[in-house]
Every structure is written in C-alpha cells, then in structure tokens.
CSV table of C-alpha atoms in Angstrom, one decimal:
chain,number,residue,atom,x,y,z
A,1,UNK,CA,200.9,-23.3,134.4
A,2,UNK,CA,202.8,-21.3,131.6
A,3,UNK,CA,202.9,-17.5,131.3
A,4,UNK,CA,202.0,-16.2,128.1
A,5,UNK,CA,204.6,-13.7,127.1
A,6,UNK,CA,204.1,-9.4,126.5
A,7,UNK,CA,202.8,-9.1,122.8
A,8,UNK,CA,205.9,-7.4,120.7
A,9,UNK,CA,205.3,-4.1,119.5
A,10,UNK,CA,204.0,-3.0,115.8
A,11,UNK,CA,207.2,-2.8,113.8
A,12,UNK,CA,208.6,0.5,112.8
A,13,UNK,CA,206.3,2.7,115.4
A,14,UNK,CA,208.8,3.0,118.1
A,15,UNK,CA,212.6,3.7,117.6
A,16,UNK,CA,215.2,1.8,120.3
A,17,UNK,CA,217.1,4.6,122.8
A,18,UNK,CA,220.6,4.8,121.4
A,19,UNK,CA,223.2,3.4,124.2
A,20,UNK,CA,226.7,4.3,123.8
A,21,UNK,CA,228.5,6.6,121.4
A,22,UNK,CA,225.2,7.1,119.9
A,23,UNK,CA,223.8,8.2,122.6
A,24,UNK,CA,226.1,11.0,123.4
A,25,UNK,CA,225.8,12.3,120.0
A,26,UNK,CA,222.5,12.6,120.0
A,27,UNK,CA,223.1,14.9,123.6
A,28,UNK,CA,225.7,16.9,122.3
A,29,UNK,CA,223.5,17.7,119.2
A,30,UNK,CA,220.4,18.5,121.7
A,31,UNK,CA,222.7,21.0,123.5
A,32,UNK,CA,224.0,22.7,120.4
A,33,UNK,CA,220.3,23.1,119.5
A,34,UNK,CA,219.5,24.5,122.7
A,35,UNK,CA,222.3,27.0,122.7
A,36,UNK,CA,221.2,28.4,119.1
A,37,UNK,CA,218.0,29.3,119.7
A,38,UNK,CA,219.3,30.8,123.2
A,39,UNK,CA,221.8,32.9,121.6
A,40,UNK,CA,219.7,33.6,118.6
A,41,UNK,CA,218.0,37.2,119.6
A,42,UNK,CA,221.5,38.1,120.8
A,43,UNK,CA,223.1,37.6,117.7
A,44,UNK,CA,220.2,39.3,116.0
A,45,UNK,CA,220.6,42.8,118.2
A,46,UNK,CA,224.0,42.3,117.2
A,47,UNK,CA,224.0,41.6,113.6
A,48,UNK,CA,221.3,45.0,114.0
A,49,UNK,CA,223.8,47.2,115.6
A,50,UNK,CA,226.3,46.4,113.1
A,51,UNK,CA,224.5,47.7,110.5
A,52,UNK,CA,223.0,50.5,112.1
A,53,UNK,CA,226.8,51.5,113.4
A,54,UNK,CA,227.9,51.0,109.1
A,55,UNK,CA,225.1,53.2,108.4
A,56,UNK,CA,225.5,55.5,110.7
A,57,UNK,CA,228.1,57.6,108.9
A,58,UNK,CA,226.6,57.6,105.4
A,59,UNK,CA,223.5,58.8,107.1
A,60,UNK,CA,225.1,61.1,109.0
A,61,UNK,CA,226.9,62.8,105.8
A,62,UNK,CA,223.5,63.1,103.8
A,63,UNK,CA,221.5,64.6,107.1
A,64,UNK,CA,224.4,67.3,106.7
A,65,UNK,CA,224.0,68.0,103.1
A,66,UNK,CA,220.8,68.3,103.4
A,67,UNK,CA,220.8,70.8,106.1
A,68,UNK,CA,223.9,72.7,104.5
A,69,UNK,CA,221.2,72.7,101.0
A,70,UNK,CA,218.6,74.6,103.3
A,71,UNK,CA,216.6,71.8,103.6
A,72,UNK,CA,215.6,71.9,107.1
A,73,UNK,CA,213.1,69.7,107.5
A,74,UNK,CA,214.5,66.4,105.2
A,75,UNK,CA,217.7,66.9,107.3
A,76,UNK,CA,216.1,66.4,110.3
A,77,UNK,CA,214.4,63.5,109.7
A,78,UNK,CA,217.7,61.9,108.5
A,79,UNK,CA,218.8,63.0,112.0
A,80,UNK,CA,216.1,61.3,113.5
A,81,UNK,CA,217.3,58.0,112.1
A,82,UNK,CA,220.4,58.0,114.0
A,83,UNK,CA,218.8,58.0,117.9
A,84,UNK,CA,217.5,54.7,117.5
A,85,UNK,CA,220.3,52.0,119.1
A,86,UNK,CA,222.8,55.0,119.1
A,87,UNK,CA,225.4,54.0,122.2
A,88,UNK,CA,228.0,56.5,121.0
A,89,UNK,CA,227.6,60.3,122.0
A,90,UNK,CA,223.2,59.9,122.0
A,91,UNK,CA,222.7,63.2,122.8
A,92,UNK,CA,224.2,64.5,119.6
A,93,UNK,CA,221.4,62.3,117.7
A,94,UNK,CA,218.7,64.3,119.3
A,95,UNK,CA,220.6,67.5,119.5
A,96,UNK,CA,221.0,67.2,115.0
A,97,UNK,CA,217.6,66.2,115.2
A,98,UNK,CA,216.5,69.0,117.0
A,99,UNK,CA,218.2,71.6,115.8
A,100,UNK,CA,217.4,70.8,111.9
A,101,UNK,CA,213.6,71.1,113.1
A,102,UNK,CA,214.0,74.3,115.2
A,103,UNK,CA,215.9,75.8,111.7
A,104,UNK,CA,213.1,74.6,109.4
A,105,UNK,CA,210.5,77.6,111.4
A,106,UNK,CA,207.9,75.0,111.4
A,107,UNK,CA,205.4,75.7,114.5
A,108,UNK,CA,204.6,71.9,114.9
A,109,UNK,CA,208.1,71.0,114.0
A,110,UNK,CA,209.5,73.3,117.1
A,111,UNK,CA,207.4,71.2,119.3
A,112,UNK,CA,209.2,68.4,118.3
A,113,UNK,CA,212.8,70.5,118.1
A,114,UNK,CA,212.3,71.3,122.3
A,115,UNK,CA,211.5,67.6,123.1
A,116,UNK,CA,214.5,66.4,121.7
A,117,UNK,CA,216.8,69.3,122.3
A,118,UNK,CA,215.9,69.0,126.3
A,119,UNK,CA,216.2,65.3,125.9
A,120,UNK,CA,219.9,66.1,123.9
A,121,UNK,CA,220.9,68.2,127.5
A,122,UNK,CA,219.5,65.1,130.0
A,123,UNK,CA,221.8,63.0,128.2
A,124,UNK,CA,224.4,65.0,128.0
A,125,UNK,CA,225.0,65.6,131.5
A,126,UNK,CA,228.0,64.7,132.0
A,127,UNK,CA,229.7,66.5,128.5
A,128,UNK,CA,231.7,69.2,129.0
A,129,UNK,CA,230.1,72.8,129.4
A,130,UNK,CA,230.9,74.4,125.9
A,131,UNK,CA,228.8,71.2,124.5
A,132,UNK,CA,226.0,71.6,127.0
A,133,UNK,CA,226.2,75.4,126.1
A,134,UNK,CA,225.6,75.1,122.7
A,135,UNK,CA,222.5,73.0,123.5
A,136,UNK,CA,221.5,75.7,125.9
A,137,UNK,CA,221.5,77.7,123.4
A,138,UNK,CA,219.4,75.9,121.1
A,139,UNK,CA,216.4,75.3,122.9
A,140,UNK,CA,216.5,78.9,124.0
A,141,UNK,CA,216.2,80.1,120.6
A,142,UNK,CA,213.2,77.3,119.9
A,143,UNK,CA,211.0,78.8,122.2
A,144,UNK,CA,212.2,82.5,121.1
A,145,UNK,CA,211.0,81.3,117.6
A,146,UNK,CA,208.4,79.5,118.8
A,147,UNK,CA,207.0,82.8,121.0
A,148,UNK,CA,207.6,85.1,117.7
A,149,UNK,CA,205.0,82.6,116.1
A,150,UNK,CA,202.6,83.3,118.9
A,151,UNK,CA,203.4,86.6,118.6
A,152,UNK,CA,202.9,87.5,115.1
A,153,UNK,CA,199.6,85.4,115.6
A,154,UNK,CA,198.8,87.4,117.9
A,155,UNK,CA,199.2,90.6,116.1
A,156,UNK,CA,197.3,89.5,113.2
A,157,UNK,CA,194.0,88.4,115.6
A,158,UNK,CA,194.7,92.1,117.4
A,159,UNK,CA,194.0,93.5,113.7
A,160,UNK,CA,191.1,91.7,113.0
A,161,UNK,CA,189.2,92.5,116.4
A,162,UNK,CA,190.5,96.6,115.2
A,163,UNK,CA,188.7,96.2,112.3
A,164,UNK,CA,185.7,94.2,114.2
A,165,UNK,CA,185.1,97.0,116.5
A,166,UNK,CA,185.6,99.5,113.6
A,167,UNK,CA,183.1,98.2,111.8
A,168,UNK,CA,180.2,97.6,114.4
A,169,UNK,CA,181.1,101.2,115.6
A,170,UNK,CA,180.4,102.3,112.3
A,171,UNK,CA,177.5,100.4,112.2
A,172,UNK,CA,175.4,101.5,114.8
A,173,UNK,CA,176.4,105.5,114.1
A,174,UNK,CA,174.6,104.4,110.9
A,175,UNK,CA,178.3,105.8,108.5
A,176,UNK,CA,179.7,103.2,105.8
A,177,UNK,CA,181.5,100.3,107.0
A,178,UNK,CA,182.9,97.0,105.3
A,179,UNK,CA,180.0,94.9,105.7
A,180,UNK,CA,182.6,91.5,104.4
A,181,UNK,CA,184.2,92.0,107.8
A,182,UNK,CA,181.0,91.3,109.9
A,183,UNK,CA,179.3,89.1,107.4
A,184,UNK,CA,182.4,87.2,106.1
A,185,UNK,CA,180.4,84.0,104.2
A,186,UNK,CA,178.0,86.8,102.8
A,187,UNK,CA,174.8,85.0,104.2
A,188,UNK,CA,174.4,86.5,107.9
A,189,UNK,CA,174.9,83.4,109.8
A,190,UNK,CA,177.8,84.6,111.5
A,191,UNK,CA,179.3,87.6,113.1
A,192,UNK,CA,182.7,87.7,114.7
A,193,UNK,CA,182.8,88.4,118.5
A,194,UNK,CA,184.6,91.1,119.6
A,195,UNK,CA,184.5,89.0,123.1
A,196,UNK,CA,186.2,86.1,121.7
A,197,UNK,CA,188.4,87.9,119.6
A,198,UNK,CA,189.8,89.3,122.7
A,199,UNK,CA,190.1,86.4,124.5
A,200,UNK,CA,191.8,85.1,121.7
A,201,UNK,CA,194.6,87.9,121.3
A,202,UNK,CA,194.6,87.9,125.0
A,203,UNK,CA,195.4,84.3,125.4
A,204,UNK,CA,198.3,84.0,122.3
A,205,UNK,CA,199.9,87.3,124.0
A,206,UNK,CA,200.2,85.0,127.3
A,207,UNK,CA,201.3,82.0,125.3
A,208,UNK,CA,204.5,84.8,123.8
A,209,UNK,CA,205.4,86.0,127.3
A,210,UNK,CA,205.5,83.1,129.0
A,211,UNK,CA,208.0,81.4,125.8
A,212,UNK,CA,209.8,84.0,126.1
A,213,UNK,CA,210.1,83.7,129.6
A,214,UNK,CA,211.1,80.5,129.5
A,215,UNK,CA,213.8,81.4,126.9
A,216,UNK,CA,215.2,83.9,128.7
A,217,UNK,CA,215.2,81.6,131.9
A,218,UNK,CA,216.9,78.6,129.7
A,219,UNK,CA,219.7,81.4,128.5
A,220,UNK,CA,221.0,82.0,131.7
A,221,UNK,CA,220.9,78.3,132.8
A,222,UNK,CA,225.1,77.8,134.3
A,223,UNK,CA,226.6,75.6,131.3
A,224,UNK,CA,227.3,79.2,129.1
A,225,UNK,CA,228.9,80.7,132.0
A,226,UNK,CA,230.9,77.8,133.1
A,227,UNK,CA,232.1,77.2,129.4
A,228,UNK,CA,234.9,79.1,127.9
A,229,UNK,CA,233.5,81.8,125.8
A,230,UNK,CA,235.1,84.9,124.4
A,231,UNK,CA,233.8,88.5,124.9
A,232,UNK,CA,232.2,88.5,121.6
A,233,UNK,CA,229.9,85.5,123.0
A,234,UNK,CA,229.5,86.7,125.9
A,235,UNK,CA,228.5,90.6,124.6
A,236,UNK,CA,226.1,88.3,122.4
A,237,UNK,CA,224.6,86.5,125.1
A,238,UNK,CA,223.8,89.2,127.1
A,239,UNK,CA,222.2,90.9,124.4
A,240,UNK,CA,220.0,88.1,123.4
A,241,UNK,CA,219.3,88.2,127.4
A,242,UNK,CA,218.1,91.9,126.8
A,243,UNK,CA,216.0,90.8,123.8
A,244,UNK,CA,214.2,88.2,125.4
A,245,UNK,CA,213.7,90.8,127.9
A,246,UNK,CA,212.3,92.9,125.7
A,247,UNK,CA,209.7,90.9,123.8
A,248,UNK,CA,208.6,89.6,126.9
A,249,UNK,CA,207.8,93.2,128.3
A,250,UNK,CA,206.2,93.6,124.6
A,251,UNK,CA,204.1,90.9,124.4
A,252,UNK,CA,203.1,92.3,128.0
A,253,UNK,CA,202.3,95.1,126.8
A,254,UNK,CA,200.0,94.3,124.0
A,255,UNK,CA,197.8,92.0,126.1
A,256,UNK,CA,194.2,93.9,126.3
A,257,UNK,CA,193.6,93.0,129.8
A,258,UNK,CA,197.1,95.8,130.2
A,259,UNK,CA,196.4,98.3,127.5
A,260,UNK,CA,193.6,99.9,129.7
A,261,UNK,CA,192.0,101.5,126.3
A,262,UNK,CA,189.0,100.4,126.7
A,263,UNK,CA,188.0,102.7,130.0
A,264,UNK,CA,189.5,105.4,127.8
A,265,UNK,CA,187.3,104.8,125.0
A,266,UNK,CA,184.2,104.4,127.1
A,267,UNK,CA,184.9,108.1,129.0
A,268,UNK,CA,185.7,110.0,125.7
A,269,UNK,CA,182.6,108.4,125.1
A,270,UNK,CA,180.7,109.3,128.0
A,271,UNK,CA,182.2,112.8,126.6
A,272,UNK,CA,180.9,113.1,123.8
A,273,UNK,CA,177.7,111.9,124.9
A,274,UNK,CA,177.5,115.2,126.8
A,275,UNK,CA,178.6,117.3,124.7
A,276,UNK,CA,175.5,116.1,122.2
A,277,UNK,CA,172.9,116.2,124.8
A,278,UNK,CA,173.8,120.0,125.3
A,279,UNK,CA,173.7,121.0,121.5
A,280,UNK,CA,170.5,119.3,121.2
A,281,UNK,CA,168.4,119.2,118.4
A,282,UNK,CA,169.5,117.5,114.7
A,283,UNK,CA,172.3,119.5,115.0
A,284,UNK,CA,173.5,116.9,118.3
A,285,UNK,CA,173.0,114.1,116.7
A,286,UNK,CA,175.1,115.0,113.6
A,287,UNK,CA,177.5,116.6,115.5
A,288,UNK,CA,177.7,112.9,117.7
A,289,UNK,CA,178.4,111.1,114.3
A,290,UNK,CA,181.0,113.2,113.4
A,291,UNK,CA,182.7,113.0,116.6
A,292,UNK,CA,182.1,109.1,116.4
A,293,UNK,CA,183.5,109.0,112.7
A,294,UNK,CA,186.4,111.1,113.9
A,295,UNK,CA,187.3,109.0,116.7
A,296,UNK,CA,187.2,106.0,114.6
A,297,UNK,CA,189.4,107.4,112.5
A,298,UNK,CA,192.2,108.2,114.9
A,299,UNK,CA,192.0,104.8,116.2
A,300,UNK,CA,192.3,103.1,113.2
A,301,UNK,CA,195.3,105.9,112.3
A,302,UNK,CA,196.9,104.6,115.8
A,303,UNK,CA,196.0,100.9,115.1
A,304,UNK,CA,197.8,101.4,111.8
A,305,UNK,CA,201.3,103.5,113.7
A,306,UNK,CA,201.5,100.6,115.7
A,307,UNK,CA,201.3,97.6,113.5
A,308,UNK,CA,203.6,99.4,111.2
A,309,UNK,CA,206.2,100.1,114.4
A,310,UNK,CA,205.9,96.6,115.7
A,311,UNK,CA,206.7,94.8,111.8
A,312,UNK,CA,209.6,97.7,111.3
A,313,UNK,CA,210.9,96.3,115.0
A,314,UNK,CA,210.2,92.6,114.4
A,315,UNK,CA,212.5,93.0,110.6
A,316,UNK,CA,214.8,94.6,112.8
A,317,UNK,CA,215.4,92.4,115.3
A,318,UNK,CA,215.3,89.3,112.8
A,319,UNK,CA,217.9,91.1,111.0
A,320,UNK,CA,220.3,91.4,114.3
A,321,UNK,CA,219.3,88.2,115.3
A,322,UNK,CA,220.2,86.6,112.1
A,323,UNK,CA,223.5,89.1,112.0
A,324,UNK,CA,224.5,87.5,115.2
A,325,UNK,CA,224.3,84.1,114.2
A,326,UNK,CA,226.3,84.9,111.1
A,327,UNK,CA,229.0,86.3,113.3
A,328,UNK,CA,229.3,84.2,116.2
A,329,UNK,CA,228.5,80.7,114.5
A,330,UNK,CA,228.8,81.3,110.2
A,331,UNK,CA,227.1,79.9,107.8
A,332,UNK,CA,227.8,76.4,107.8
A,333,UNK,CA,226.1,74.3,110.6
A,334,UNK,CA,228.5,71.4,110.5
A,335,UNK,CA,230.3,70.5,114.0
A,336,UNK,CA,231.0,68.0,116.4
A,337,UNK,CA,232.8,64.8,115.5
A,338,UNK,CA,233.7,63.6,112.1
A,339,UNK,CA,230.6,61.8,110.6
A,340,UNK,CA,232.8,58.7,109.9
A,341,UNK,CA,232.9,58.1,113.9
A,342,UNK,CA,229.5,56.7,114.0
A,343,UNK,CA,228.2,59.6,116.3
A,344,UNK,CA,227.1,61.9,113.9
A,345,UNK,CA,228.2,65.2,112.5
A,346,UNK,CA,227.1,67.7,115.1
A,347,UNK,CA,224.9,70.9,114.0
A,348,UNK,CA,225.9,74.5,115.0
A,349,UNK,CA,223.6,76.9,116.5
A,350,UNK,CA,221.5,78.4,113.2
C-alpha cells in the first residue's frame, strides 16, 4: 500500500521563515520597531518642552510690554501662556498671571487674579519670605479691590432704595414725586421693592466686609514679617492694616440691618401723627404733609452729605493707596528673574 503524499501549497501565498542571518535581521528590525513607538510619546513631551522652554522668553518679554503699555488684561493672558509645562520657578507663571488680572480692575477678572495668586503662594512654599511677601501682598490687595467693587455697588443700590422710599413717601402724602423712579419701563408692570432693595444693599455690604476681612487677615499672614523690610514698608503695611480696618468697620456700618434708622423714622412718625390728631381739622392734615414733605427733605439732604462724604473718602483713599504703591514699588511692574531664563519676568506689586 502506498501513501499518497500532502498536497503542496498554492505558490506565492505563504512566504518560507528566514533561518540564519536572515532571521536575526528580521528580529533586530522587530525590536527597533518596538522601541520607536515605545519611546515615541516621550520624545513628543520632549520635543514639546523644548519649544515651550524657547518660547518661554519671547513670551515672557511681550507679557511685560504689554503690562508696562497699561494693558492689563492682554498682559495677563500672555502670562497665562507660560503655566502650562512650566518646571522652572511655576509660581511666578501664576503670580504674572495673577497680578496682570488683579491690575486690569476687572470684577470677573479678580476672580480669576485670587485663584492663581493663592495657587502662586502653594507653590511657592518653599521660596524665600521676601518672594512669598510680595505674593502676600497681592492677593490682599485683590480682595481690597475686589470689596471696593462690592462696595461702590453697594452704595449705588443704597441710592436707589433712598430715592425708592422718597418717592412712595411722597406718593401716599399725595406731594409730587418722580413717577420714572417707581414706574421705570413707563407701563405700570413693575414697581421696585423697597424690601428687596434692602436685602440687596444689605447682602453686597456683607459681601465688602467679609473681603475686606479676609484682606486684612491675608496682610498679616507671617511671610511680611519674616522678610526683610525697611521701615518705610513696614509704616506702609501697617497703614494698609488700618485701612482694611477701616472699610471693614464702614461697610459695617452702612449695612441697614446696623443703621437702626428705620425705628427712628417710624417714632418721628408716630410723632407727628400726634401732633396732627391734636390740631385736627383741615388744618391737621396739611400741617401732616408739611411735616411729611419736610422730613423727606432732610433725609434726602442727609442721604445726599453722605454719599458725597463717602465718594470724597473713597478718592481719597485711592489717592493714598495709589501714592503708596508709587513710593514703595514705582512705576514699572517688571521684577523677578531675567525673562531670558525661561521663568518669566516677575510682576511688582501695582
């Protein structure tokens, strides 16, 4: 009996294994593969960094001009550029960044200007104290300016409930009144609430103490303290202290809820009232308008002393405040490192 041999297969479909020399080529070329495409995303973050640490310097330079030109808000976002992959000095990235946004006065900006001016202080933690100071610093004045937003917001929605009660007042003594302050859109649909209004100037007041609380609280933080400063700086810092202290105790102040004028109003009311009943007659009731018109008056003459004390007092303290900055820091915003060292050109305090 004879075996019928394997059928050979279809030329050309199958390739014979290489043996030999060929065979270690064809190894040593599967390894090479193997260790580019391993190696590939390394030489990528690489090749990235590289360019990012060439840039880094150019960008830094043109962040600077631009905040040297006044403009704030381009410079930081120039600044912003240079905290992504930045492993030399990080904290001055963020600390550029967000002291260009706390210059520009921008109320979202400063949000963004105290994120990355307490991320600049985590990561500079272990930075000597005059550079932690001078972050310190910083953020302290961001939520100053950001509580003399809320302040002067404040102020403004403190007018317009004035005027609100004003006008109702006049209203129901039946005497001439504005009638665009309670119908604003001219149709009747809506009339401000002097409730709301409150709670409005009652709430922004809150929101400037507490920043300026926390400003305060920031300025007195150890790093200042620990840092050499000379007695000019340190004269300056505990003035700033005392300012902080002082717009705190203002914002205070004007919150309704601590005025206690309205149980004065309501018993020179309850006055008056009395006073009318025992005239009696026409002659009461005219002599109850009079006093009503009168009193409105004075409070709008006393609304009007202390708006114009408060703006006199806010130019004046921007004017010191601005003063001091001159003298302690000048005009020019440029310090830190050389931009050419691929850190960044730091930013003074503003």
């Amino acid at each position: 009996m004879t075996w019928t041999p394997p059928p050979a297969p279809p030329r050309g479909q199958r390739k014979p294994r290489p043996t030999g020399v060929a065979a270690l080529r064809a190894a040593r070329l599967r390894r090479r593969t193997w260790w580019l495409v391993g190696t590939l995303p390394v030489v990528l973050a690489l090749l990235v960094l590289g360019v990012k640490l060439t840039l880094l310097a150019p960008i830094a330079a043109t962040g600077k001009d631009r905040y040297d030109g006044g403009e704030a808000t381009t410079a930081a976002d120039y600044y912003g550029i240079q905290r992504v992959l930045n492993i030399v000095e990080p904290w001055k990235a963020h600390y550029n960044h967000g002291t260009a946004l706390a210059r520009s006065e921008d109320s979202w900006a400063l949000y963004d200007a105290i994120t990355s001016l307490d991320r600049a202080y985590d990561l500079a933690e272990n930075e000597s104290p005059e550079e932690r100071c001078m972050i310190q610093t910083n953020l302290s004045l961001a939520y100053e300016i950001q509580g003399d937003g809320d302040m002067a917001y404040a102020d403004d929605k403190a007018a317009e409930l004035a005027l609100v009660e004003e006008a109702i007042a006049a209203r129901d003594a039946g005497l001439p009144y504005d009638e665009e302050i309670l119908d604003p859109y001219g149709d009747g649909s809506e009339e401000p609430d002097p409730e709301e209004l409150r709670q409005d100037v009652q709430d922004w007041y809150e929101y400037a103490e507490q920043e300026y609380a926390t400003a305060k609280q920031i300025r007195g933080w150890p790093d200042c303290g620990e840092s050499e400063q000379t007695p000019e700086q340190e004269e300056q810092n505990e003035a700033a202290q005392q300012r902080l202290q002082d717009k705190q105790q203002q914002a205070q102040d004007s919150q309704p809820e601590n005025q206690g004028g309205g149980d004065t109003q309501e018993g020179e009311g309850s006055e008056g009232d009395e006073q009318s009943e025992a005239s009696g007659g026409e002659g009461g009731e005219g002599s109850e308008g009079e006093d009503q018109q009168s009193q409105a008056e004075r409070e709008e003459q006393q609304r009007q002393e202390r708006l114009g004390e408060q703006g006199s007092e806010a130019r004046d303290e921007q004017e010191r405040l601005e003063q001091e900055y001159r003298d302690l820091y000048g005009d020019q915003p440029g310090t830190g490192t050389d931009p050419g060292d691929g850190s960044g050109s730091g930013t003074k305090n503003w």
